Amino acid sequence: MPSRSLPEAIRRGLTFWRRSIQARVVVSTMLLSALVVSVVGWFLLQQTRDGLVDSRVERVVAEARNETADARARLATVPGTDDEASLQLQQLVDPIITRGQSRGFSVVLNGPIGSAPTDLAGSGPRYSAGLDLRSVPEDLVRQLDSGDSMAWVFSKIRYLPDSGRADTPGIVVGSRIQLPADGEFYTIYYLYPMQQEAETLGLVTRALLTAGALLLVLVAGLAWLVTRQVVTPIRMARRVAERLAAGELEDRMRVRGDDDIARLATSFNQMASSLQRQIRQLEELSRVQRRFTSDVSHELRTPLTTVRMAGDVLHDAREDFDPATARAAELLQTELDRFEGLLTDLLEISRFDAGAAALDADDVNLIDIAHRIVDMTRPLAEQRNTTVTVRALSEPVLAEADTRRVERILRNLVSNAIDHAESRGIVILVNGDDHAAAVAVRDHGVGLAAGEAALVFNRFWRADPARARTSGGTGLGLAISLEDTHLHGGWLQAWGQPGRGSQFRLTLPRRAGGILRHSPLPLVPEDAEELA
């Protein structure tokens, strides 16, 4: 369970990050502020450390120089015989060690020059109590042995375990001094701990960290407050826009103040009002158009019936007429058929526009419907010197659909294919699976140019306006087929290339109300992919 909850939490966090401008602005501001604070803090710490170290070095070097000068002065007052060498060493070291105990530094006397750092000359104490002689770096010893009169280095000052003192960083200053009694050179090492400077630097570091943390919190709060003032109206505009898209055209944004956000809200409300007026006008115009189409279609029914009866009489008696009159009677009958089909299509379109179209769904086998359409369109196919065949890729191909509407869709697709097949064969492909059923009508005629696949379902659209409708179509067949498909919750799609023909694919859900996610048939035919 925890392994599942972690990815879910990450997914929700990423979703929140993508959707929240406020979160991205606040986090980005904090990261940039943290970077700036870190750089500034590091620079200040470096300056503080360098200042403390430089000041400490100057003080300890000056103090060591003074101690050495004072030691030389004391040695000048002590007799310079060989028997007095031990007394001179005592006069040299003891006062410095005593002052070091009160001033916080340690002392090591090494010599004569050439002895090891731990080989102290003479008798008695020659270094401060508790000090570990390893605190004196060997590099400093060699430097002074080589002839330098004074030198200093940074080192770690170590203490013996029983001294009760912790090791600490410090400065070791070495100075050469000549003992008058024996004329030998000795080195005095002054070891100054930097514990106080370390504590000061730690205090400054903690102060900078605290100030930086408080500054980051302050910056985050300011960024959150500023972005909230900007994002809140944007979120309100989004909610109002969603409600407007849902049809709540009366909703508006609340306007407060006279700033840019308020002006944006005012402009948004003006845009919403303008859209509302235009939508109302379009709705009214659409209603008038639907009413006009319906009224005209119904009003033309009566005179069309009368003209139809007269045309039937003339058509039946055409053999008694002269050739010109007989041909006119045939043309009149053909155009009456087309006019009647146009009125029927207009009435059907008006039902779709008015939302009055209803679905009478039942379980149907699309293979049977395809064969019926082949039989219905065979005379037209023979007239155009083409053939229509059915190729079922699986049997049966069942779907819960309106038989009358599916037959009308396929009849329109096949008739359209016959019109554009240029006497080449037409194939109806049928296939289905557990979720969808599909029928594709493939022809090898003139095809469709780029962009025409999206226009072919428009009302009264023709790729070539000069091309005649040999099947007697009204220009509304594919538009009605698309509406019938949408009524089923299906897809009606077209593919075509100039000179390679076209393919129209109808995809329906197996159950009424189902959601389509794929089609059992490809939109681009396999033979077209092989040619490509």
Coordinates of N, CA, C and O in Angstrom, one line a residue, residues 60 197 255 398:
V60 N 49.0 38.8 17.5 CA 49.9 37.8 18.1 C 51.3 38.0 17.6 O 52.3 37.8 18.4
E197 N 38.1 33.5 18.3 CA 37.7 33.9 16.9 C 36.8 32.8 16.4 O 35.8 33.2 15.6
V255 N -16.0 43.4 -10.2 CA -15.0 44.5 -10.4 C -14.8 45.2 -9.1 O -15.8 45.7 -8.5
L398 N -21.7 -7.1 -34.9 CA -22.9 -6.6 -34.3 C -22.7 -5.3 -33.7 O -21.6 -4.9 -33.2

